[in-house]
Coordinates of C-alpha atoms and ligand atoms in Angstrom, one line a residue:
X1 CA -3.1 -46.4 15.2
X2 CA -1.9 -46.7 11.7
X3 CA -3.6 -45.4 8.9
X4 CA -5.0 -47.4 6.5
X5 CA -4.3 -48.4 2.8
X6 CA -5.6 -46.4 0.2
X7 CA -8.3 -48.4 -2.2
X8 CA -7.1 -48.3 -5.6
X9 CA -9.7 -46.7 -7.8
X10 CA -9.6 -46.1 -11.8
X11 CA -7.4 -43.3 -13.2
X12 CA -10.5 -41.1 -14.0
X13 CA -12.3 -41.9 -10.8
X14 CA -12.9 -38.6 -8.7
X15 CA -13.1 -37.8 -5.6
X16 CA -15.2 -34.7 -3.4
X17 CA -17.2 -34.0 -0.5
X18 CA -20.9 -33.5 0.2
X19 CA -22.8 -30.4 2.3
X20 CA -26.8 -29.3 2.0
X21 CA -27.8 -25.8 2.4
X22 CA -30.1 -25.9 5.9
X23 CA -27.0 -28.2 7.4
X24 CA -24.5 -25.6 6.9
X25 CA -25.6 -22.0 5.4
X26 CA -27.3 -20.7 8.5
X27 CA -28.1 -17.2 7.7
X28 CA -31.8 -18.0 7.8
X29 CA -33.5 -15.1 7.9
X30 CA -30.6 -12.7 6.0
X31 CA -30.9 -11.3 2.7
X32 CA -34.4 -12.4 1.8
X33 CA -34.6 -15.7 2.3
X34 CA -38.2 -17.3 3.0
X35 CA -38.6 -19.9 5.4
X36 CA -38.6 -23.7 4.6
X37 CA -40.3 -26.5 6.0
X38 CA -37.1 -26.8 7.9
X39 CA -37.3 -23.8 9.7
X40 CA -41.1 -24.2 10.8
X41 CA -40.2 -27.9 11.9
X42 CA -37.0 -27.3 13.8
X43 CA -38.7 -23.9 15.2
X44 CA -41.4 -26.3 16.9
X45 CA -40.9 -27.1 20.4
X46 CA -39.9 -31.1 20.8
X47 CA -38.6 -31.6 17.2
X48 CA -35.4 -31.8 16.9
X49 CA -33.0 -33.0 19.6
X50 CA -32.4 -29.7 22.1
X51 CA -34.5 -27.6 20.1
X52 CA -32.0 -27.6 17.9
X53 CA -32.2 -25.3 14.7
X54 CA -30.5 -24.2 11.1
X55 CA -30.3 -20.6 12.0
X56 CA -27.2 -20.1 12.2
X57 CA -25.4 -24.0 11.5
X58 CA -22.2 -23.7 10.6
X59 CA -22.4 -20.1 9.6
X60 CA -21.3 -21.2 5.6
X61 CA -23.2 -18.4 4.3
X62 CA -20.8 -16.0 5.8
X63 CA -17.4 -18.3 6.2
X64 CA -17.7 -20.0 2.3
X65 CA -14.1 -18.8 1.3
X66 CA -13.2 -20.1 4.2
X67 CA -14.5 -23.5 3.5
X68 CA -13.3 -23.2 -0.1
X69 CA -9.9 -22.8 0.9
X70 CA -10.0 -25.9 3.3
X71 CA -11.4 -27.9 -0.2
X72 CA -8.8 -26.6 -2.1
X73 CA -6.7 -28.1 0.3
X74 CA -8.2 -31.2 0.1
X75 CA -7.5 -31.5 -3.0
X76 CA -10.8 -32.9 -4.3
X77 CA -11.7 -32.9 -7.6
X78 CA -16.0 -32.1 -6.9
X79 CA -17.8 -30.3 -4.3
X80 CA -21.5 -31.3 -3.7
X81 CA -23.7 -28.6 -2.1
X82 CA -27.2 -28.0 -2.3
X83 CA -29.4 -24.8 -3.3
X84 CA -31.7 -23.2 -0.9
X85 CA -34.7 -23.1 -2.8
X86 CA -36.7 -20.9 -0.3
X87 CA -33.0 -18.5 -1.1
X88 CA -33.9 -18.1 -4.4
X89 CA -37.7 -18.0 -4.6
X90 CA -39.0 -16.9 -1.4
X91 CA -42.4 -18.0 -1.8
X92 CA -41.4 -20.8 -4.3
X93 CA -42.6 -19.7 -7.1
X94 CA -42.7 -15.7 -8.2
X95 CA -40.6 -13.1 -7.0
X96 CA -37.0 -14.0 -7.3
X97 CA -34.5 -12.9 -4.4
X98 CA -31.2 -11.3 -6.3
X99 CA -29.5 -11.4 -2.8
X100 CA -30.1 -15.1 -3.1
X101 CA -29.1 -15.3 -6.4
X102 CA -26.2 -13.4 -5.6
X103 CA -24.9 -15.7 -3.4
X104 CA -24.3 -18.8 -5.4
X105 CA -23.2 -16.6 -7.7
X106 CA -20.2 -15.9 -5.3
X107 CA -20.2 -19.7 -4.1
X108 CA -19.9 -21.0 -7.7
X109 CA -17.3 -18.6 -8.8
X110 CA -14.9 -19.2 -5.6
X111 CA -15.1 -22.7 -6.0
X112 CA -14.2 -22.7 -9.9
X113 CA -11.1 -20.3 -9.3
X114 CA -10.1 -22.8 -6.6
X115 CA -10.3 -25.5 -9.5
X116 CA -12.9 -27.5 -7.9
X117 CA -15.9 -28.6 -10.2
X118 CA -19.1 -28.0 -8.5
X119 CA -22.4 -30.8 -8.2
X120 CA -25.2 -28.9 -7.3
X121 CA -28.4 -30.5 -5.6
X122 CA -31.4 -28.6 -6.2
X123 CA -33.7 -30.0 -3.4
X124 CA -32.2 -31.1 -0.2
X125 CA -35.3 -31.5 2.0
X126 CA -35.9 -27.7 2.3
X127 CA -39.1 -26.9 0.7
X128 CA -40.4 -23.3 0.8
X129 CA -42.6 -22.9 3.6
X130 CA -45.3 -21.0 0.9
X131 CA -45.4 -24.2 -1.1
X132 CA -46.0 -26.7 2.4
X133 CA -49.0 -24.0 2.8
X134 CA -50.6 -25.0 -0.5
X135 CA -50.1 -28.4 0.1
X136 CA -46.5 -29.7 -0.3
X137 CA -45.4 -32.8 -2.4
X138 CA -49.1 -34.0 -1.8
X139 CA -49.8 -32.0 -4.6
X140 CA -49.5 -31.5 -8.5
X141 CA -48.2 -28.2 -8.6
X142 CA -45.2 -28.6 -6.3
X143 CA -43.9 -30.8 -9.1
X144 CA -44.4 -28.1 -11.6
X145 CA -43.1 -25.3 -9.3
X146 CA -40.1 -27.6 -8.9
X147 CA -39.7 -27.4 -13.0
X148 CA -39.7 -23.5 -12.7
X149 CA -37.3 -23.1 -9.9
X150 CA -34.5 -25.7 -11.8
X151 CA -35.5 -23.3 -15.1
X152 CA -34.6 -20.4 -13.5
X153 CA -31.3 -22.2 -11.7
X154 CA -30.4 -23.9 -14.6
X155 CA -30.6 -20.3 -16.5
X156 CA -28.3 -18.5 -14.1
X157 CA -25.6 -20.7 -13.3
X158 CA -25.7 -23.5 -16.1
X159 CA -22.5 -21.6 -17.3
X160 CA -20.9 -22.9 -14.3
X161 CA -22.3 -25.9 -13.4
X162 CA -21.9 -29.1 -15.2
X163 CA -23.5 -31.7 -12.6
X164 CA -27.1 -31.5 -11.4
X165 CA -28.5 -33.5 -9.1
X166 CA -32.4 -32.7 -9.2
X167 CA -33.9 -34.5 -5.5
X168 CA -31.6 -36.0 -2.9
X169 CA -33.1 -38.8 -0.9
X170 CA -36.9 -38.3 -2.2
X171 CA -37.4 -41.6 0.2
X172 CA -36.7 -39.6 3.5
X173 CA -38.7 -36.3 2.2
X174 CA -42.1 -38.7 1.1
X175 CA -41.6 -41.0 4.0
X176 CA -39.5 -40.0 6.9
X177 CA -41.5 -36.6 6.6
X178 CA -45.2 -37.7 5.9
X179 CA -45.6 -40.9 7.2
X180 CA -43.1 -41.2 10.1
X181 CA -43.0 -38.0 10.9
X182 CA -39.5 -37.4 12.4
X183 CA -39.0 -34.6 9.6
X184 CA -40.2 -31.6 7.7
X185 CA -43.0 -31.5 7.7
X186 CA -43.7 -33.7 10.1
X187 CA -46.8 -35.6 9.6
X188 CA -48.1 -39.2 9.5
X189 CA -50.2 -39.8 7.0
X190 CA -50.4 -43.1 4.8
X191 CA -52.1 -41.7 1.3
X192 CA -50.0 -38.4 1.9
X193 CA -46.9 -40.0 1.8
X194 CA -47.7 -42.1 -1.0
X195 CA -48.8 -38.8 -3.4
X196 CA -45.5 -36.9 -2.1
X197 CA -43.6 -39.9 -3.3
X198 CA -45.2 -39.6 -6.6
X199 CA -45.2 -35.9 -7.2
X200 CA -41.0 -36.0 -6.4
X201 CA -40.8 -38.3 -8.8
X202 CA -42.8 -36.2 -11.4
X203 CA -41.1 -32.9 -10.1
X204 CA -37.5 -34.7 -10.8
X205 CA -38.4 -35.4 -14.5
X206 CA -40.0 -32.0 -15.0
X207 CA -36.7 -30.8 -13.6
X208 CA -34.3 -32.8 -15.7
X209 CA -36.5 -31.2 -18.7
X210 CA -36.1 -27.6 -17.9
X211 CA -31.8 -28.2 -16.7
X212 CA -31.3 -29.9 -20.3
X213 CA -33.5 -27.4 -21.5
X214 CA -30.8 -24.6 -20.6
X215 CA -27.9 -26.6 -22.1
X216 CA -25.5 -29.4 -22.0
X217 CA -26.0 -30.5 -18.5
X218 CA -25.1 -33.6 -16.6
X219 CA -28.3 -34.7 -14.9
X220 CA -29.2 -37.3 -12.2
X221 CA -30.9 -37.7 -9.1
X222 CA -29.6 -39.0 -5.9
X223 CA -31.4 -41.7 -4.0
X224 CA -30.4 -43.6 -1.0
X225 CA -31.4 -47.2 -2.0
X226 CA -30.4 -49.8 0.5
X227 CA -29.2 -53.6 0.6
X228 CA -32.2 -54.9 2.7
X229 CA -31.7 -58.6 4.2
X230 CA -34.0 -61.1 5.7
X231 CA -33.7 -61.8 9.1
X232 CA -34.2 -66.2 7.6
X233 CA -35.3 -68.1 5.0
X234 CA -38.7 -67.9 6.1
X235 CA -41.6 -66.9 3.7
X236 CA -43.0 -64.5 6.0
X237 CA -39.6 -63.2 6.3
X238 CA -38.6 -63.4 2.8
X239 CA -42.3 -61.2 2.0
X240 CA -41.0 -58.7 4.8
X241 CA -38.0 -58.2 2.5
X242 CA -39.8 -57.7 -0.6
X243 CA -42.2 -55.2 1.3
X244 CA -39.0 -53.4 2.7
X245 CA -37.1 -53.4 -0.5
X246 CA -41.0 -51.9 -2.3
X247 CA -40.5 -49.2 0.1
X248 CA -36.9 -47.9 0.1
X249 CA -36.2 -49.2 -3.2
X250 CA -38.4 -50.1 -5.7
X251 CA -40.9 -46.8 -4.9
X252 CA -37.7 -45.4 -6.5
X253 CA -35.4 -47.5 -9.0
X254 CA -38.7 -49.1 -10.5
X255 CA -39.9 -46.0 -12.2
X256 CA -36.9 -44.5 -13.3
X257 CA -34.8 -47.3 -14.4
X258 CA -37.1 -50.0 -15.3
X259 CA -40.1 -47.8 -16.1
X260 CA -42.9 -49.6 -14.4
X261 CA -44.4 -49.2 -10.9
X262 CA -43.1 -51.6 -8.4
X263 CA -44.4 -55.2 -8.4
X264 CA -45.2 -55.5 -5.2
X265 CA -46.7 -52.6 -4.2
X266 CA -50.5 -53.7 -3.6
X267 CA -48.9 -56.0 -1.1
X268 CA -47.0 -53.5 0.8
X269 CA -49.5 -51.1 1.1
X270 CA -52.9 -52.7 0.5
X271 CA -53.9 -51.7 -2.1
X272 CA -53.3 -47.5 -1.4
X273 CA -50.2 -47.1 -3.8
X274 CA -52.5 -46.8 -6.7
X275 CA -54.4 -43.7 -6.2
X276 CA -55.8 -40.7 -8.2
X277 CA -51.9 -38.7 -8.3
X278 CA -51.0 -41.3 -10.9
X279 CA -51.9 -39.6 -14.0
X280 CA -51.4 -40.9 -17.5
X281 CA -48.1 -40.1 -19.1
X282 CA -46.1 -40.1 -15.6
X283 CA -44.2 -43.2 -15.8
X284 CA -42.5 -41.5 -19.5
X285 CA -42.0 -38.0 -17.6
X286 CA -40.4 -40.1 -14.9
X287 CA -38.2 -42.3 -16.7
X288 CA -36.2 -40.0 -18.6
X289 CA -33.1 -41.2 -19.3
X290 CA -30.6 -39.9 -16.9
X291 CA -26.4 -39.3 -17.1
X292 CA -26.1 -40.4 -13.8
X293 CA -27.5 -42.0 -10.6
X294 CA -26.2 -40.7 -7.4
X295 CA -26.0 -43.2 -4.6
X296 CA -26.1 -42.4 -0.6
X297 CA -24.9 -45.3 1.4
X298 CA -24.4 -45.8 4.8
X299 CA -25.2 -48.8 6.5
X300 CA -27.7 -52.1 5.3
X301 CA -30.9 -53.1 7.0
X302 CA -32.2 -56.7 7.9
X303 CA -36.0 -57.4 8.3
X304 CA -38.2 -59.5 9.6
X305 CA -42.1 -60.0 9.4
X306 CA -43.9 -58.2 12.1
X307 CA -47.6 -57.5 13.0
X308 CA -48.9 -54.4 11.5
X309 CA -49.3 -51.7 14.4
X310 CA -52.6 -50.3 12.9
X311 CA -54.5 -53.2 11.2
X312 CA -57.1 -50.8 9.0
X313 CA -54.7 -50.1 6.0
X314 CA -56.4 -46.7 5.6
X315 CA -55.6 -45.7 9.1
X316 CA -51.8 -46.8 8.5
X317 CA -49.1 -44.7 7.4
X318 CA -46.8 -45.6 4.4
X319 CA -44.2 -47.1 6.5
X320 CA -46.3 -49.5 8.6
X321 CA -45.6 -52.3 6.2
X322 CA -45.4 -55.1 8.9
X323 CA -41.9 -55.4 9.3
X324 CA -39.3 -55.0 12.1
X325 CA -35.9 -54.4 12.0
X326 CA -33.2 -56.4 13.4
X327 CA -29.4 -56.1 14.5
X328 CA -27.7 -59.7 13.1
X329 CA -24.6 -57.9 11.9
X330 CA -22.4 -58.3 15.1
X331 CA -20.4 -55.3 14.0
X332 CA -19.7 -52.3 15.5
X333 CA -21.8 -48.9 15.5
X334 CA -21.3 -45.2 14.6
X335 CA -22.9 -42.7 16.9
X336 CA -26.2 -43.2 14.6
X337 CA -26.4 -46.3 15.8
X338 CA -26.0 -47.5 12.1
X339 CA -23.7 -51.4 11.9
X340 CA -21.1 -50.7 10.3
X341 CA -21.1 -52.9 7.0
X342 CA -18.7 -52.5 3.6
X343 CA -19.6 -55.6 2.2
X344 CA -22.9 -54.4 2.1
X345 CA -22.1 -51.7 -0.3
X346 CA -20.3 -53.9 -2.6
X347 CA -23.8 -55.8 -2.9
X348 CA -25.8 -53.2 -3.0
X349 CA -24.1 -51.9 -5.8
X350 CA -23.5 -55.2 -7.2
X351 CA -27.4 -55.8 -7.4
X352 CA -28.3 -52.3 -9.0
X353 CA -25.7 -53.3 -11.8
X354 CA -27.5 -56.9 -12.2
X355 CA -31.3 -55.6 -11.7
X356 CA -31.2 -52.4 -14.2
X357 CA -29.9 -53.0 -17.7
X358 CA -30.4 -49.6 -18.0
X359 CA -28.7 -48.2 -15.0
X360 CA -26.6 -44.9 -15.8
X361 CA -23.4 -44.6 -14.0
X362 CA -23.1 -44.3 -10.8
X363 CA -22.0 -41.5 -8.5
X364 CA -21.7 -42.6 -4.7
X365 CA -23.1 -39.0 -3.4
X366 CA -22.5 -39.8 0.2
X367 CA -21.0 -42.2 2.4
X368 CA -19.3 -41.2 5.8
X369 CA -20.0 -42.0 9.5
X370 CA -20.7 -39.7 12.8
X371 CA -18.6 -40.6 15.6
X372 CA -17.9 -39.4 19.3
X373 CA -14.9 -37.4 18.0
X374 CA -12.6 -35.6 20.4
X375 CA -10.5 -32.5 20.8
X376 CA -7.0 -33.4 22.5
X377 CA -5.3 -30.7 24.5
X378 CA -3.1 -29.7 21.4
X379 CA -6.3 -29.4 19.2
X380 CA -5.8 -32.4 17.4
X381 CA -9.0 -35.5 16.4
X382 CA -8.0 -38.6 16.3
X383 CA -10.8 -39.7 14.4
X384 CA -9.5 -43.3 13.5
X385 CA -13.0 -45.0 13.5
X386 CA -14.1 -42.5 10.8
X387 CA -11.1 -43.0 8.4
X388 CA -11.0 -47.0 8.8
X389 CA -14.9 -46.3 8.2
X390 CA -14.0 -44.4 5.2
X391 CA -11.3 -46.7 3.9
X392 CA -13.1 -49.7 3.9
X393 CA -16.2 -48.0 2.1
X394 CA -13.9 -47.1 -0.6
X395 CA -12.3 -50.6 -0.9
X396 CA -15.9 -51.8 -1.0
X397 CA -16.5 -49.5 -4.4
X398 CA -13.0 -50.8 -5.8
X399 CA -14.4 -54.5 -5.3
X400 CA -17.7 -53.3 -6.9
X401 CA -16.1 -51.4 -10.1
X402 CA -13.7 -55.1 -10.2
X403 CA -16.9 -56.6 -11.2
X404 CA -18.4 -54.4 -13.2
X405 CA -20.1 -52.0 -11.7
X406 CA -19.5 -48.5 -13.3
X407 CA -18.6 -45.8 -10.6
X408 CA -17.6 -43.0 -11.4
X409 CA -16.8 -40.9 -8.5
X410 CA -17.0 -40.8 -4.5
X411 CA -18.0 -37.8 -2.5
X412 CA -17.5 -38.1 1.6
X413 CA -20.8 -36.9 4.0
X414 CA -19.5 -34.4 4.9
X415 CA -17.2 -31.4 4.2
X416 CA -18.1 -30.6 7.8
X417 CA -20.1 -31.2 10.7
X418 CA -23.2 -30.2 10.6
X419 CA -26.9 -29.6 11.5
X420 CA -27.9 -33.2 11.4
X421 CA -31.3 -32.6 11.2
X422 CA -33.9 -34.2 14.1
X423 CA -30.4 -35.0 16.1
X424 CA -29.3 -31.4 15.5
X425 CA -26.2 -31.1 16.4
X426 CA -25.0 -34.1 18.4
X427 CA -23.7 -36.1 15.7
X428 CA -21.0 -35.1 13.7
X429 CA -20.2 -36.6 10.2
X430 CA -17.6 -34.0 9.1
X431 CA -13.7 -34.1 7.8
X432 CA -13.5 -31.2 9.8
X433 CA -14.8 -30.4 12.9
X434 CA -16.9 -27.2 14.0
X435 CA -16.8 -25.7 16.9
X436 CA -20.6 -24.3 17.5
X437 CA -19.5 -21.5 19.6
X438 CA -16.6 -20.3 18.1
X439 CA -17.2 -21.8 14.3
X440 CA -13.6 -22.4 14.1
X441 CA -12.9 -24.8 11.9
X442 CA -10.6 -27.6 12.5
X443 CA -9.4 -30.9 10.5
X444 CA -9.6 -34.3 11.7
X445 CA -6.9 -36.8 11.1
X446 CA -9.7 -38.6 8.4
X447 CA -9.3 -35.3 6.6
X448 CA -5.5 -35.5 6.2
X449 CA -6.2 -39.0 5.4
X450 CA -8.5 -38.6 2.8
X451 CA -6.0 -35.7 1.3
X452 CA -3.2 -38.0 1.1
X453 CA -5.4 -40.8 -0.6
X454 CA -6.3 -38.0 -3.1
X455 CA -2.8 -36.7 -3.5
X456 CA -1.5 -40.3 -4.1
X457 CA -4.4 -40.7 -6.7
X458 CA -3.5 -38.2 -8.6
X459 CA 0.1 -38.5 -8.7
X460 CA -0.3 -41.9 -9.7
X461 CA -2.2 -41.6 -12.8
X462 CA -0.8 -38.1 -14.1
Ligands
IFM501 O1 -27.1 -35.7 7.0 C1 -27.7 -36.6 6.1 C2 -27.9 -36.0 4.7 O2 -28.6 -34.8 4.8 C3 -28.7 -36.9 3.9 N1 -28.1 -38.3 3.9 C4 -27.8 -38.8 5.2 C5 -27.0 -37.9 6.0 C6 -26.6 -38.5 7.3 O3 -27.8 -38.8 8.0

């Protein structure tokens, strides 16, 4: 198969790759680290896919200059990797682990002497286990141990680091962990979820407080948003929209970009949006202005209206909205089962730029796909469905920043393959593949493409 065209992107435009620290570090136990919600979920029998666990991953924590040297060959201008919170701060809040700080310490400076500029995610989904115990996101003080925990970050390495990126995908830790359950830490609860979305929200803007606080940071937050389409033109359908669209997007964008809860929350949820974690003040700590909003794209959804599986809205979780999700796309799938759509990016992006006046730049944070790669007898992986994935993504950001849209940058999920969390380890979204037993590293044909685009980038606009 031939390889396809490189987009053309803007002379400034930069390109990287994205981990998170319980997908790769392993290490789980070394050095002081405390456990995270992570680590209790994926430790409980029936979980995750095969029982499988972060304890070990992809064994980063001991092979980083090994990874480094593999970006540096890339040639990639960021690197986005998250923090292990429970690394740092045990017990999330108190006693601080050195060994933990130590270790970013020797991340950070490897990557900067490889010339790579490093984004850092604070919280990834991995919350200290001490901080589930005393009641997670559902509570106030999460937010505020949040606030401490980017002050003492921020502290240590905001000589080094430039880009922060306080919460990554707040929709799947409030959501897909309280309400559906099929993560950390794994409940279903409807006024649960609701609070945890809440108290992310108020932990990101407490966060982007105490990173400016320590100097002249880049902040933003990265949210996976989605295009959301209705199955017709039928009310009922059209309302199933809106309600899916309160929930994946408006929970989020409303409050930090348009500062105002969404419209159409009573609808969604009855009535339970509005409870007591509202406080007065919120939607101001919220809706600090931001330097960027990282984006996470994948694939769109189409809805349609559906009966509500528990009719008592106080019995329902969050994500019982009365909708149903349909396939229309007639495209084919990666191994998430996800359509693969570009064009759907382009309007996705297209209607952030259009809806938010006040919209920072954009960052796309993640975009990749997980497919049934291969190793042929000379070691090689022909990973054509991943680049073509990859290629047209890209093209769909050039067709977005052609009308307007200002993207800045594009980071590929992921580096490597990794622990992909419930579906552990049987789907694999890396450049370069990892070989559980061995942890030898090896890079796909997508990686050599992506280093050529890169290469020809940058010659092109020295
Ligand atoms: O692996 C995840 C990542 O942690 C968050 N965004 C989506 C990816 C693929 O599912």
């Amino acid at each position: 198969m031939s390889s396809p065209a490189f987009p053309v992107l803007p002379p400034a435009f930069r390109f990287g790759a994205a981990t998170a620290a319980y997908q790769i570090e392993g290490a789980h136990d070394e050095d002081g680290r405390g456990p995270s919600i992570w680590d209790t979920f994926s430790h409980t029998p029936g979980r995750t896919l095969d029982g499988a666990t972060g304890d070990t991953a992809a064994d980063h924590y001991h092979r980083y200059r090994e990874d480094i040297a593999l970006l540096r060959e890339l040639g990639v201008h960021d690197y986005r990797f998250s923090i292990s919170w429970s690394r740092l701060l045990p017990e999330g809040t108190g006693a601080v682990n050195a060994k933990g700080l130590d270790f970013y310490d020797r991340l950070l400076d490897e990557l900067l002497t490889a010339g790579i500029a490093p984004a850092v995610t604070l919280y990834h989904w991995d919350l200290p286990q001490a901080l589930e115990d005393r009641g997670g996101w559902r509570v106030r003080e999460t937010a505020e141990a949040f606030a401490a925990y980017a002050a003492l970050v921020a502290e240590r390495y905001g000589d080094r680091v430039r880009r922060w990126i306080t919460l990554n995908e707040p929709y799947c830790s409030a959501f897909v962990g309280h309400a559906e359950g099929r993560h950390a830490p794994g409940t279903r609860e409807g006024r649960g979820a609701l609070a945890a979305a809440h108290h992310l929200l108020v932990g990101h803007g407490l966060a982007v407080r105490a990173l400016r606080a320590a100097g002249d940071q880049e902040v933003g937050i990265t949210l996976n948003l989605d295009r959301v389409h209705a199955a017709s033109d039928r009310s009922d359908d059209l309302a199933a929209r809106r309600r899916a669209e309160t929930l994946h997007n408006d929970v989020w964008a409303e409050p930090l970009f348009a500062g105002r809860y969404p419209a159409h929350e009573a609808e969604t949820w009855a009535g339970l949006a509005d409870g007591p974690w509202r406080q007065p003040g919120d939607l101001a700590v919220i809706g600090v202005p931001l330097d960027f909003v990282g984006l996470n794209y994948y694939r769109p959804i189409c809805v349609t209206a559906a009966p509500h599986r528990e009719p008592d809205p106080e019995q329902r979780t969050a994500v019982d909205i009365g909708v149903a999700e349909t396939d229309p796309y007639g495209t084919r799938h990666t191994t998430m089962g996800w359509p693969v759509v570009p064009s759907a990016f382009t309007e996705l992006l297209a209607q952030l730029h259009d809806r938010y006046p006040r919209l920072p730049p954009i960052w796309i944070t993640e975009n990749g796909s997980a497919e049934a790669d291969t190793v042929t007898p000379d070691g090689h992986v022909h990973d054509g469905d991943r680049t073509r994935y990859l290629a047209d993504h890209l093209q769909a950001v050039a067709d977005a920043i052609a009308a307007g849209v200002d993207v800045r940058g594009y980071y590929v999920w992921s580096l490597l393959d990794n622990f992909e969390w419930a579906r552990g380890y049987d789907q694999r979204f890396g450049l370069i593949r990892v070989d559980y037993d061995t942890q030898t590293r090896t890079p796909k044909d997508s990686y050599h493409w992506y280093r050529n685009l890169i290469t020809a980038h940058r010659a092109s606009h020295r």
